[in-house]
mmCIF file with all atom_site columns, C-alpha atoms in Angstrom:
data_model
loop_
_atom_site.group_PDB
_atom_site.id
_atom_site.type_symbol
_atom_site.label_atom_id
_atom_site.label_alt_id
_atom_site.label_comp_id
_atom_site.label_asym_id
_atom_site.label_entity_id
_atom_site.label_seq_id
_atom_site.pdbx_PDB_ins_code
_atom_site.Cartn_x
_atom_site.Cartn_y
_atom_site.Cartn_z
_atom_site.occupancy
_atom_site.B_iso_or_equiv
_atom_site.pdbx_formal_charge
_atom_site.auth_seq_id
_atom_site.auth_comp_id
_atom_site.auth_asym_id
_atom_site.auth_atom_id
_atom_site.pdbx_PDB_model_num
ATOM 1   C CA . UNK W 1 1   ? 27.188  -4.502  18.053  1.00 0.00 ? 24  UNK W CA 1
ATOM 2   C CA . UNK W 1 2   ? 26.320  -0.832  17.860  1.00 0.00 ? 25  UNK W CA 1
ATOM 3   C CA . UNK W 1 3   ? 29.056  1.757   18.206  1.00 0.00 ? 26  UNK W CA 1
ATOM 4   C CA . UNK W 1 4   ? 27.041  4.788   17.039  1.00 0.00 ? 27  UNK W CA 1
ATOM 5   C CA . UNK W 1 5   ? 26.381  7.884   19.070  1.00 0.00 ? 28  UNK W CA 1
ATOM 6   C CA . UNK W 1 6   ? 22.599  8.164   19.005  1.00 0.00 ? 29  UNK W CA 1
ATOM 7   C CA . UNK W 1 7   ? 20.558  11.215  19.874  1.00 0.00 ? 30  UNK W CA 1
ATOM 8   C CA . UNK W 1 8   ? 17.448  13.033  18.794  1.00 0.00 ? 31  UNK W CA 1
ATOM 9   C CA . UNK W 1 9   ? 18.714  15.899  16.597  1.00 0.00 ? 32  UNK W CA 1
ATOM 10  C CA . UNK W 1 10  ? 18.765  19.166  18.519  1.00 0.00 ? 33  UNK W CA 1
ATOM 11  C CA . UNK W 1 11  ? 16.786  20.956  15.804  1.00 0.00 ? 34  UNK W CA 1
ATOM 12  C CA . UNK W 1 12  ? 13.801  18.683  16.426  1.00 0.00 ? 35  UNK W CA 1
ATOM 13  C CA . UNK W 1 13  ? 12.220  20.553  19.314  1.00 0.00 ? 36  UNK W CA 1
ATOM 14  C CA . UNK W 1 14  ? 9.053   19.607  21.127  1.00 0.00 ? 37  UNK W CA 1
ATOM 15  C CA . UNK W 1 15  ? 7.249   22.576  19.567  1.00 0.00 ? 38  UNK W CA 1
ATOM 16  C CA . UNK W 1 16  ? 8.220   21.535  16.033  1.00 0.00 ? 39  UNK W CA 1
ATOM 17  C CA . UNK W 1 17  ? 7.084   17.979  16.750  1.00 0.00 ? 40  UNK W CA 1
ATOM 18  C CA . UNK W 1 18  ? 3.753   19.286  18.008  1.00 0.00 ? 41  UNK W CA 1
ATOM 19  C CA . UNK W 1 19  ? 3.375   21.451  14.896  1.00 0.00 ? 42  UNK W CA 1
ATOM 20  C CA . UNK W 1 20  ? 4.039   18.378  12.775  1.00 0.00 ? 43  UNK W CA 1
ATOM 21  C CA . UNK W 1 21  ? 1.396   16.419  14.673  1.00 0.00 ? 44  UNK W CA 1
ATOM 22  C CA . UNK W 1 22  ? -1.178  19.194  14.348  1.00 0.00 ? 45  UNK W CA 1
ATOM 23  C CA . UNK W 1 23  ? -0.648  19.240  10.587  1.00 0.00 ? 46  UNK W CA 1
ATOM 24  C CA . UNK W 1 24  ? -0.677  15.492  10.049  1.00 0.00 ? 47  UNK W CA 1
ATOM 25  C CA . UNK W 1 25  ? -2.790  13.755  12.698  1.00 0.00 ? 48  UNK W CA 1
ATOM 26  C CA . UNK W 1 26  ? -6.022  12.643  10.964  1.00 0.00 ? 49  UNK W CA 1
ATOM 27  C CA . UNK W 1 27  ? -8.230  13.316  13.983  1.00 0.00 ? 50  UNK W CA 1
ATOM 28  C CA . UNK W 1 28  ? -7.078  16.957  14.040  1.00 0.00 ? 51  UNK W CA 1
ATOM 29  C CA . UNK W 1 29  ? -7.744  17.334  10.316  1.00 0.00 ? 52  UNK W CA 1
ATOM 30  C CA . UNK W 1 30  ? -11.198 15.849  10.861  1.00 0.00 ? 53  UNK W CA 1
ATOM 31  C CA . UNK W 1 31  ? -11.852 18.279  13.727  1.00 0.00 ? 54  UNK W CA 1
ATOM 32  C CA . UNK W 1 32  ? -10.898 21.207  11.494  1.00 0.00 ? 55  UNK W CA 1
ATOM 33  C CA . UNK W 1 33  ? -13.322 20.015  8.823   1.00 0.00 ? 56  UNK W CA 1
ATOM 34  C CA . UNK W 1 34  ? -16.070 19.840  11.440  1.00 0.00 ? 57  UNK W CA 1
ATOM 35  C CA . UNK W 1 35  ? -15.319 23.423  12.500  1.00 0.00 ? 58  UNK W CA 1
ATOM 36  C CA . UNK W 1 36  ? -15.427 24.584  8.871   1.00 0.00 ? 59  UNK W CA 1
ATOM 37  C CA . UNK W 1 37  ? -18.771 22.851  8.354   1.00 0.00 ? 60  UNK W CA 1
ATOM 38  C CA . UNK W 1 38  ? -20.207 24.357  11.554  1.00 0.00 ? 61  UNK W CA 1
ATOM 39  C CA . UNK W 1 39  ? -19.039 27.846  10.564  1.00 0.00 ? 62  UNK W CA 1
ATOM 40  C CA . UNK W 1 40  ? -20.600 27.469  7.128   1.00 0.00 ? 63  UNK W CA 1
ATOM 41  C CA . UNK W 1 41  ? -23.864 26.283  8.664   1.00 0.00 ? 64  UNK W CA 1
ATOM 42  C CA . UNK W 1 42  ? -23.876 29.278  11.034  1.00 0.00 ? 65  UNK W CA 1
ATOM 43  C CA . UNK W 1 43  ? -23.263 31.685  8.163   1.00 0.00 ? 66  UNK W CA 1
ATOM 44  C CA . UNK W 1 44  ? -26.175 30.204  6.237   1.00 0.00 ? 67  UNK W CA 1
ATOM 45  C CA . UNK W 1 45  ? -28.455 30.548  9.260   1.00 0.00 ? 68  UNK W CA 1
ATOM 46  C CA . UNK W 1 46  ? -27.444 34.186  9.753   1.00 0.00 ? 69  UNK W CA 1
ATOM 47  C CA . UNK W 1 47  ? -28.108 34.935  6.080   1.00 0.00 ? 70  UNK W CA 1
ATOM 48  C CA . UNK W 1 48  ? -31.806 34.224  6.666   1.00 0.00 ? 71  UNK W CA 1
ATOM 49  C CA . UNK W 1 49  ? -32.046 37.494  8.635   1.00 0.00 ? 72  UNK W CA 1
ATOM 50  C CA . UNK W 1 50  ? -31.388 39.626  5.573   1.00 0.00 ? 73  UNK W CA 1
ATOM 51  C CA . UNK W 1 51  ? -33.548 40.386  2.540   1.00 0.00 ? 74  UNK W CA 1
ATOM 52  C CA . UNK W 1 52  ? -33.467 38.184  -0.543  1.00 0.00 ? 75  UNK W CA 1
ATOM 53  C CA . UNK W 1 53  ? -32.779 40.102  -3.735  1.00 0.00 ? 76  UNK W CA 1
ATOM 54  C CA . UNK W 1 54  ? -33.708 38.639  -7.119  1.00 0.00 ? 77  UNK W CA 1
ATOM 55  C CA . UNK W 1 55  ? -33.216 40.173  -10.589 1.00 0.00 ? 78  UNK W CA 1
ATOM 56  C CA . UNK W 1 56  ? -36.096 39.712  -13.042 1.00 0.00 ? 79  UNK W CA 1
ATOM 57  C CA . UNK W 1 57  ? -36.505 40.443  -16.750 1.00 0.00 ? 80  UNK W CA 1
ATOM 58  C CA . UNK W 1 58  ? -38.913 39.781  -19.629 1.00 0.00 ? 81  UNK W CA 1
ATOM 59  C CA . UNK W 1 59  ? -39.154 40.324  -23.380 1.00 0.00 ? 82  UNK W CA 1
ATOM 60  C CA . UNK W 1 60  ? -42.081 39.959  -25.819 1.00 0.00 ? 83  UNK W CA 1
ATOM 61  C CA . UNK W 1 61  ? -45.026 41.553  -27.629 1.00 0.00 ? 84  UNK W CA 1
ATOM 62  C CA . UNK W 1 62  ? -47.338 43.940  -25.827 1.00 0.00 ? 85  UNK W CA 1
ATOM 63  C CA . UNK W 1 63  ? -50.722 42.413  -25.051 1.00 0.00 ? 86  UNK W CA 1
ATOM 64  C CA . UNK W 1 64  ? -52.630 45.393  -26.479 1.00 0.00 ? 87  UNK W CA 1
ATOM 65  C CA . UNK W 1 65  ? -50.496 45.779  -29.605 1.00 0.00 ? 88  UNK W CA 1
ATOM 66  C CA . UNK W 1 66  ? -51.434 44.655  -33.146 1.00 0.00 ? 89  UNK W CA 1
ATOM 67  C CA . UNK W 1 67  ? -48.045 45.531  -34.555 1.00 0.00 ? 90  UNK W CA 1
ATOM 68  C CA . UNK W 1 68  ? -45.835 42.459  -34.724 1.00 0.00 ? 91  UNK W CA 1
ATOM 69  C CA . UNK W 1 69  ? -42.792 44.666  -34.688 1.00 0.00 ? 92  UNK W CA 1
ATOM 70  C CA . UNK W 1 70  ? -43.796 46.414  -31.489 1.00 0.00 ? 93  UNK W CA 1
ATOM 71  C CA . UNK W 1 71  ? -42.081 44.573  -28.649 1.00 0.00 ? 94  UNK W CA 1
ATOM 72  C CA . UNK W 1 72  ? -41.888 45.277  -24.971 1.00 0.00 ? 95  UNK W CA 1
ATOM 73  C CA . UNK W 1 73  ? -38.927 44.924  -22.631 1.00 0.00 ? 96  UNK W CA 1
ATOM 74  C CA . UNK W 1 74  ? -39.183 44.773  -18.867 1.00 0.00 ? 97  UNK W CA 1
ATOM 75  C CA . UNK W 1 75  ? -36.556 44.425  -16.157 1.00 0.00 ? 98  UNK W CA 1
ATOM 76  C CA . UNK W 1 76  ? -36.494 44.864  -12.441 1.00 0.00 ? 99  UNK W CA 1
ATOM 77  C CA . UNK W 1 77  ? -35.324 43.693  -9.048  1.00 0.00 ? 100 UNK W CA 1
ATOM 78  C CA . UNK W 1 78  ? -37.528 42.117  -6.443  1.00 0.00 ? 101 UNK W CA 1
ATOM 79  C CA . UNK W 1 79  ? -36.735 42.207  -2.737  1.00 0.00 ? 102 UNK W CA 1
ATOM 80  C CA . UNK W 1 80  ? -38.166 39.734  -0.256  1.00 0.00 ? 103 UNK W CA 1
ATOM 81  C CA . UNK W 1 81  ? -37.940 40.776  3.389   1.00 0.00 ? 104 UNK W CA 1
ATOM 82  C CA . UNK W 1 82  ? -38.652 38.038  5.937   1.00 0.00 ? 105 UNK W CA 1
ATOM 83  C CA . UNK W 1 83  ? -41.009 39.494  8.542   1.00 0.00 ? 106 UNK W CA 1
ATOM 84  C CA . UNK W 1 84  ? -42.480 36.527  10.363  1.00 0.00 ? 107 UNK W CA 1
ATOM 85  C CA . UNK W 1 85  ? -39.467 34.186  10.408  1.00 0.00 ? 108 UNK W CA 1
ATOM 86  C CA . UNK W 1 86  ? -37.396 36.193  12.889  1.00 0.00 ? 109 UNK W CA 1
ATOM 87  C CA . UNK W 1 87  ? -37.934 33.936  15.890  1.00 0.00 ? 110 UNK W CA 1
ATOM 88  C CA . UNK W 1 88  ? -37.265 30.700  13.994  1.00 0.00 ? 111 UNK W CA 1
ATOM 89  C CA . UNK W 1 89  ? -34.137 32.204  12.424  1.00 0.00 ? 112 UNK W CA 1
ATOM 90  C CA . UNK W 1 90  ? -32.905 33.406  15.805  1.00 0.00 ? 113 UNK W CA 1
ATOM 91  C CA . UNK W 1 91  ? -33.417 29.920  17.227  1.00 0.00 ? 114 UNK W CA 1
ATOM 92  C CA . UNK W 1 92  ? -31.608 28.367  14.279  1.00 0.00 ? 115 UNK W CA 1
ATOM 93  C CA . UNK W 1 93  ? -28.656 30.763  14.653  1.00 0.00 ? 116 UNK W CA 1
ATOM 94  C CA . UNK W 1 94  ? -28.446 29.962  18.376  1.00 0.00 ? 117 UNK W CA 1
ATOM 95  C CA . UNK W 1 95  ? -28.369 26.237  17.569  1.00 0.00 ? 118 UNK W CA 1
ATOM 96  C CA . UNK W 1 96  ? -25.625 26.727  14.981  1.00 0.00 ? 119 UNK W CA 1
ATOM 97  C CA . UNK W 1 97  ? -23.571 28.803  17.437  1.00 0.00 ? 120 UNK W CA 1
ATOM 98  C CA . UNK W 1 98  ? -23.908 26.095  20.073  1.00 0.00 ? 121 UNK W CA 1
ATOM 99  C CA . UNK W 1 99  ? -22.828 23.464  17.558  1.00 0.00 ? 122 UNK W CA 1
ATOM 100 C CA . UNK W 1 100 ? -19.803 25.549  16.549  1.00 0.00 ? 123 UNK W CA 1
ATOM 101 C CA . UNK W 1 101 ? -18.816 25.960  20.200  1.00 0.00 ? 124 UNK W CA 1
ATOM 102 C CA . UNK W 1 102 ? -19.179 22.215  20.716  1.00 0.00 ? 125 UNK W CA 1
ATOM 103 C CA . UNK W 1 103 ? -16.961 21.204  17.784  1.00 0.00 ? 126 UNK W CA 1
ATOM 104 C CA . UNK W 1 104 ? -14.370 23.827  18.752  1.00 0.00 ? 127 UNK W CA 1
ATOM 105 C CA . UNK W 1 105 ? -14.258 22.418  22.283  1.00 0.00 ? 128 UNK W CA 1
ATOM 106 C CA . UNK W 1 106 ? -13.852 18.925  20.846  1.00 0.00 ? 129 UNK W CA 1
ATOM 107 C CA . UNK W 1 107 ? -11.013 20.137  18.626  1.00 0.00 ? 130 UNK W CA 1
ATOM 108 C CA . UNK W 1 108 ? -9.265  21.725  21.628  1.00 0.00 ? 131 UNK W CA 1
ATOM 109 C CA . UNK W 1 109 ? -9.574  18.445  23.542  1.00 0.00 ? 132 UNK W CA 1
ATOM 110 C CA . UNK W 1 110 ? -8.126  16.495  20.599  1.00 0.00 ? 133 UNK W CA 1
ATOM 111 C CA . UNK W 1 111 ? -5.169  18.893  20.352  1.00 0.00 ? 134 UNK W CA 1
ATOM 112 C CA . UNK W 1 112 ? -4.490  18.543  24.089  1.00 0.00 ? 135 UNK W CA 1
ATOM 113 C CA . UNK W 1 113 ? -4.539  14.746  23.786  1.00 0.00 ? 136 UNK W CA 1
ATOM 114 C CA . UNK W 1 114 ? -2.168  14.890  20.819  1.00 0.00 ? 137 UNK W CA 1
ATOM 115 C CA . UNK W 1 115 ? 0.132   17.241  22.720  1.00 0.00 ? 138 UNK W CA 1
ATOM 116 C CA . UNK W 1 116 ? 0.324   14.775  25.609  1.00 0.00 ? 139 UNK W CA 1
ATOM 117 C CA . UNK W 1 117 ? 0.992   11.921  23.169  1.00 0.00 ? 140 UNK W CA 1
ATOM 118 C CA . UNK W 1 118 ? 3.845   13.824  21.530  1.00 0.00 ? 141 UNK W CA 1
ATOM 119 C CA . UNK W 1 119 ? 5.460   14.878  24.811  1.00 0.00 ? 142 UNK W CA 1
ATOM 120 C CA . UNK W 1 120 ? 5.308   11.330  26.195  1.00 0.00 ? 143 UNK W CA 1
ATOM 121 C CA . UNK W 1 121 ? 6.588   9.749   22.984  1.00 0.00 ? 144 UNK W CA 1
ATOM 122 C CA . UNK W 1 122 ? 9.469   12.231  22.700  1.00 0.00 ? 145 UNK W CA 1
ATOM 123 C CA . UNK W 1 123 ? 10.430  11.673  26.331  1.00 0.00 ? 146 UNK W CA 1
ATOM 124 C CA . UNK W 1 124 ? 10.283  7.900   25.914  1.00 0.00 ? 147 UNK W CA 1
ATOM 125 C CA . UNK W 1 125 ? 12.430  8.038   22.785  1.00 0.00 ? 148 UNK W CA 1
ATOM 126 C CA . UNK W 1 126 ? 15.006  10.267  24.490  1.00 0.00 ? 149 UNK W CA 1
ATOM 127 C CA . UNK W 1 127 ? 15.219  7.833   27.399  1.00 0.00 ? 150 UNK W CA 1
ATOM 128 C CA . UNK W 1 128 ? 15.571  4.919   24.982  1.00 0.00 ? 151 UNK W CA 1
ATOM 129 C CA . UNK W 1 129 ? 18.355  6.706   23.096  1.00 0.00 ? 152 UNK W CA 1
ATOM 130 C CA . UNK W 1 130 ? 20.206  7.414   26.349  1.00 0.00 ? 153 UNK W CA 1
ATOM 131 C CA . UNK W 1 131 ? 19.829  3.754   27.340  1.00 0.00 ? 154 UNK W CA 1
ATOM 132 C CA . UNK W 1 132 ? 21.395  2.691   24.046  1.00 0.00 ? 155 UNK W CA 1
ATOM 133 C CA . UNK W 1 133 ? 24.287  5.074   24.643  1.00 0.00 ? 156 UNK W CA 1
ATOM 134 C CA . UNK W 1 134 ? 25.042  3.825   28.160  1.00 0.00 ? 157 UNK W CA 1
ATOM 135 C CA . UNK W 1 135 ? 24.529  0.175   27.177  1.00 0.00 ? 158 UNK W CA 1
ATOM 136 C CA . UNK W 1 136 ? 26.859  0.623   24.223  1.00 0.00 ? 159 UNK W CA 1
ATOM 137 C CA . UNK W 1 137 ? 29.537  1.979   26.564  1.00 0.00 ? 160 UNK W CA 1
ATOM 138 C CA . UNK W 1 138 ? 29.107  -1.013  28.879  1.00 0.00 ? 161 UNK W CA 1
ATOM 139 C CA . UNK W 1 139 ? 29.379  -3.403  25.930  1.00 0.00 ? 162 UNK W CA 1
ATOM 140 C CA . UNK W 1 140 ? 32.590  -1.729  24.787  1.00 0.00 ? 163 UNK W CA 1
ATOM 141 C CA . UNK W 1 141 ? 34.028  -1.947  28.295  1.00 0.00 ? 164 UNK W CA 1
ATOM 142 C CA . UNK W 1 142 ? 33.063  -5.632  28.523  1.00 0.00 ? 165 UNK W CA 1
ATOM 143 C CA . UNK W 1 143 ? 34.716  -6.411  25.182  1.00 0.00 ? 166 UNK W CA 1
ATOM 144 C CA . UNK W 1 144 ? 37.875  -4.616  26.257  1.00 0.00 ? 167 UNK W CA 1
ATOM 145 C CA . UNK W 1 145 ? 37.876  -6.516  29.576  1.00 0.00 ? 168 UNK W CA 1
ATOM 146 C CA . UNK W 1 146 ? 37.515  -9.774  27.666  1.00 0.00 ? 169 UNK W CA 1
ATOM 147 C CA . UNK W 1 147 ? 40.430  -8.876  25.391  1.00 0.00 ? 170 UNK W CA 1
ATOM 148 C CA . UNK W 1 148 ? 42.640  -8.107  28.366  1.00 0.00 ? 171 UNK W CA 1
ATOM 149 C CA . UNK W 1 149 ? 41.527  -11.295 30.132  1.00 0.00 ? 172 UNK W CA 1
ATOM 150 C CA . UNK W 1 150 ? 42.495  -13.355 27.090  1.00 0.00 ? 173 UNK W CA 1
ATOM 151 C CA . UNK W 1 151 ? 45.945  -11.781 27.140  1.00 0.00 ? 174 UNK W CA 1
ATOM 152 C CA . UNK W 1 152 ? 46.332  -12.569 30.845  1.00 0.00 ? 175 UNK W CA 1
ATOM 153 C CA . UNK W 1 153 ? 45.098  -16.111 30.319  1.00 0.00 ? 176 UNK W CA 1
ATOM 154 C CA . UNK W 1 154 ? 47.766  -16.666 27.662  1.00 0.00 ? 177 UNK W CA 1
ATOM 155 C CA . UNK W 1 155 ? 50.474  -15.841 30.178  1.00 0.00 ? 178 UNK W CA 1
ATOM 156 C CA . UNK W 1 156 ? 48.785  -17.577 33.075  1.00 0.00 ? 179 UNK W CA 1
ATOM 157 C CA . UNK W 1 157 ? 47.509  -14.395 34.689  1.00 0.00 ? 180 UNK W CA 1
ATOM 158 C CA . UNK W 1 158 ? 43.965  -15.768 35.143  1.00 0.00 ? 181 UNK W CA 1
ATOM 159 C CA . UNK W 1 159 ? 42.143  -19.061 35.129  1.00 0.00 ? 182 UNK W CA 1
ATOM 160 C CA . UNK W 1 160 ? 39.879  -20.439 32.453  1.00 0.00 ? 183 UNK W CA 1
ATOM 161 C CA . UNK W 1 161 ? 36.978  -19.916 34.847  1.00 0.00 ? 184 UNK W CA 1
ATOM 162 C CA . UNK W 1 162 ? 37.817  -16.219 35.135  1.00 0.00 ? 185 UNK W CA 1
ATOM 163 C CA . UNK W 1 163 ? 37.997  -15.922 31.358  1.00 0.00 ? 186 UNK W CA 1
ATOM 164 C CA . UNK W 1 164 ? 34.654  -17.675 30.886  1.00 0.00 ? 187 UNK W CA 1
ATOM 165 C CA . UNK W 1 165 ? 33.006  -15.423 33.448  1.00 0.00 ? 188 UNK W CA 1
ATOM 166 C CA . UNK W 1 166 ? 34.231  -12.341 31.593  1.00 0.00 ? 189 UNK W CA 1
ATOM 167 C CA . UNK W 1 167 ? 33.093  -13.741 28.250  1.00 0.00 ? 190 UNK W CA 1
ATOM 168 C CA . UNK W 1 168 ? 29.684  -14.423 29.770  1.00 0.00 ? 191 UNK W CA 1
ATOM 169 C CA . UNK W 1 169 ? 29.544  -10.783 30.892  1.00 0.00 ? 192 UNK W CA 1
ATOM 170 C CA . UNK W 1 170 ? 30.361  -9.722  27.332  1.00 0.00 ? 193 UNK W CA 1
ATOM 171 C CA . UNK W 1 171 ? 27.522  -11.851 25.969  1.00 0.00 ? 194 UNK W CA 1
ATOM 172 C CA . UNK W 1 172 ? 25.085  -10.313 28.452  1.00 0.00 ? 195 UNK W CA 1
ATOM 173 C CA . UNK W 1 173 ? 26.241  -6.778  27.607  1.00 0.00 ? 196 UNK W CA 1
ATOM 174 C CA . UNK W 1 174 ? 25.785  -7.501  23.900  1.00 0.00 ? 197 UNK W CA 1
ATOM 175 C CA . UNK W 1 175 ? 22.292  -8.891  24.536  1.00 0.00 ? 198 UNK W CA 1
ATOM 176 C CA . UNK W 1 176 ? 21.403  -5.821  26.607  1.00 0.00 ? 199 UNK W CA 1
ATOM 177 C CA . UNK W 1 177 ? 22.549  -3.614  23.741  1.00 0.00 ? 200 UNK W CA 1
ATOM 178 C CA . UNK W 1 178 ? 20.403  -5.483  21.230  1.00 0.00 ? 201 UNK W CA 1
ATOM 179 C CA . UNK W 1 179 ? 17.379  -5.120  23.522  1.00 0.00 ? 202 UNK W CA 1
ATOM 180 C CA . UNK W 1 180 ? 18.077  -1.426  24.116  1.00 0.00 ? 203 UNK W CA 1
ATOM 181 C CA . UNK W 1 181 ? 18.350  -0.822  20.383  1.00 0.00 ? 204 UNK W CA 1
ATOM 182 C CA . UNK W 1 182 ? 15.068  -2.661  19.807  1.00 0.00 ? 205 UNK W CA 1
ATOM 183 C CA . UNK W 1 183 ? 13.332  -0.551  22.454  1.00 0.00 ? 206 UNK W CA 1
ATOM 184 C CA . UNK W 1 184 ? 14.674  2.576   20.786  1.00 0.00 ? 207 UNK W CA 1
ATOM 185 C CA . UNK W 1 185 ? 13.286  1.508   17.402  1.00 0.00 ? 208 UNK W CA 1
ATOM 186 C CA . UNK W 1 186 ? 9.899   0.854   19.013  1.00 0.00 ? 209 UNK W CA 1
ATOM 187 C CA . UNK W 1 187 ? 9.989   4.290   20.666  1.00 0.00 ? 210 UNK W CA 1
ATOM 188 C CA . UNK W 1 188 ? 10.790  5.891   17.312  1.00 0.00 ? 211 UNK W CA 1
ATOM 189 C CA . UNK W 1 189 ? 7.825   4.106   15.720  1.00 0.00 ? 212 UNK W CA 1
ATOM 190 C CA . UNK W 1 190 ? 5.532   5.301   18.523  1.00 0.00 ? 213 UNK W CA 1
ATOM 191 C CA . UNK W 1 191 ? 6.709   8.880   18.075  1.00 0.00 ? 214 UNK W CA 1
ATOM 192 C CA . UNK W 1 192 ? 6.117   8.662   14.332  1.00 0.00 ? 215 UNK W CA 1
ATOM 193 C CA . UNK W 1 193 ? 2.576   7.462   15.006  1.00 0.00 ? 216 UNK W CA 1
ATOM 194 C CA . UNK W 1 194 ? 1.892   10.342  17.389  1.00 0.00 ? 217 UNK W CA 1
ATOM 195 C CA . UNK W 1 195 ? 3.106   12.733  14.678  1.00 0.00 ? 218 UNK W CA 1
ATOM 196 C CA . UNK W 1 196 ? 0.810   11.163  12.099  1.00 0.00 ? 219 UNK W CA 1
ATOM 197 C CA . UNK W 1 197 ? 3.677   10.462  9.689   1.00 0.00 ? 220 UNK W CA 1
ATOM 198 C CA . UNK W 1 198 ? 5.215   7.354   8.155   1.00 0.00 ? 221 UNK W CA 1
ATOM 199 C CA . UNK W 1 199 ? 8.757   8.538   7.509   1.00 0.00 ? 222 UNK W CA 1
ATOM 200 C CA . UNK W 1 200 ? 11.072  7.938   10.496  1.00 0.00 ? 223 UNK W CA 1
ATOM 201 C CA . UNK W 1 201 ? 12.620  10.522  12.760  1.00 0.00 ? 224 UNK W CA 1
ATOM 202 C CA . UNK W 1 202 ? 16.299  10.036  11.985  1.00 0.00 ? 225 UNK W CA 1
ATOM 203 C CA . UNK W 1 203 ? 18.915  9.593   14.687  1.00 0.00 ? 226 UNK W CA 1
ATOM 204 C CA . UNK W 1 204 ? 22.572  10.294  14.301  1.00 0.00 ? 227 UNK W CA 1
#
C-alpha cells in the first residue's frame, strides 16, 4: 500500500512544461525546419532582383607578340543586371512569401495544439495525484478501523460478521488505491508524451 505524499513539484509550472514541449516535440521541430527552408527559398528569390557580379582574370602571351618572354595579364569584374526578368522574379518572390506565411500559420496551429495537450495532460495528472492522496487516506482509515475492530472482537465487542465487513472494506480501499496509483502512472506517461520526452516527471 502507498503511504507517500504525491504531488507535482511546485517548480514545474505550466509555462515551463510548455517550453519543454516546444523544444522537444518532433512536430514543432519539423515546423521550424519548414520555416527555415521557406525563409531560405524567399531569400534566394529576392536575390534575383540584384545584379550578379563575377570576377574574371587571364594570363598568357599577347597575340601580336613574337617575344616569348612578353606576357599579358588581364583582370576585371563583370556585372550582369537582369532587365527582363523583373516580372517573373516578382511572381516568384510573391509565391515564396505566400509559402512562408503558410508554414508559419501551420507552425502556430501546431504550437496551439501542443499547448492544449500539455494543459490537459497536466490537469489530468494533478487530478490523478489528488485521487491517490485521498484514496491513500481512506485506505489508512480503513486499516485503522480494521485494527480497532480486531481488538473489539477479541473482547467480544463486535461479531465476526462485523469484523469481516470491515476487512472487506479494507480490501476495497486497498484495491482503489492500487487503481488510483495506476491511473496516476498512466497520466504521468501521457504528460511525458505531450512534452516529447522519455524521462519521467518525478513526483514526491
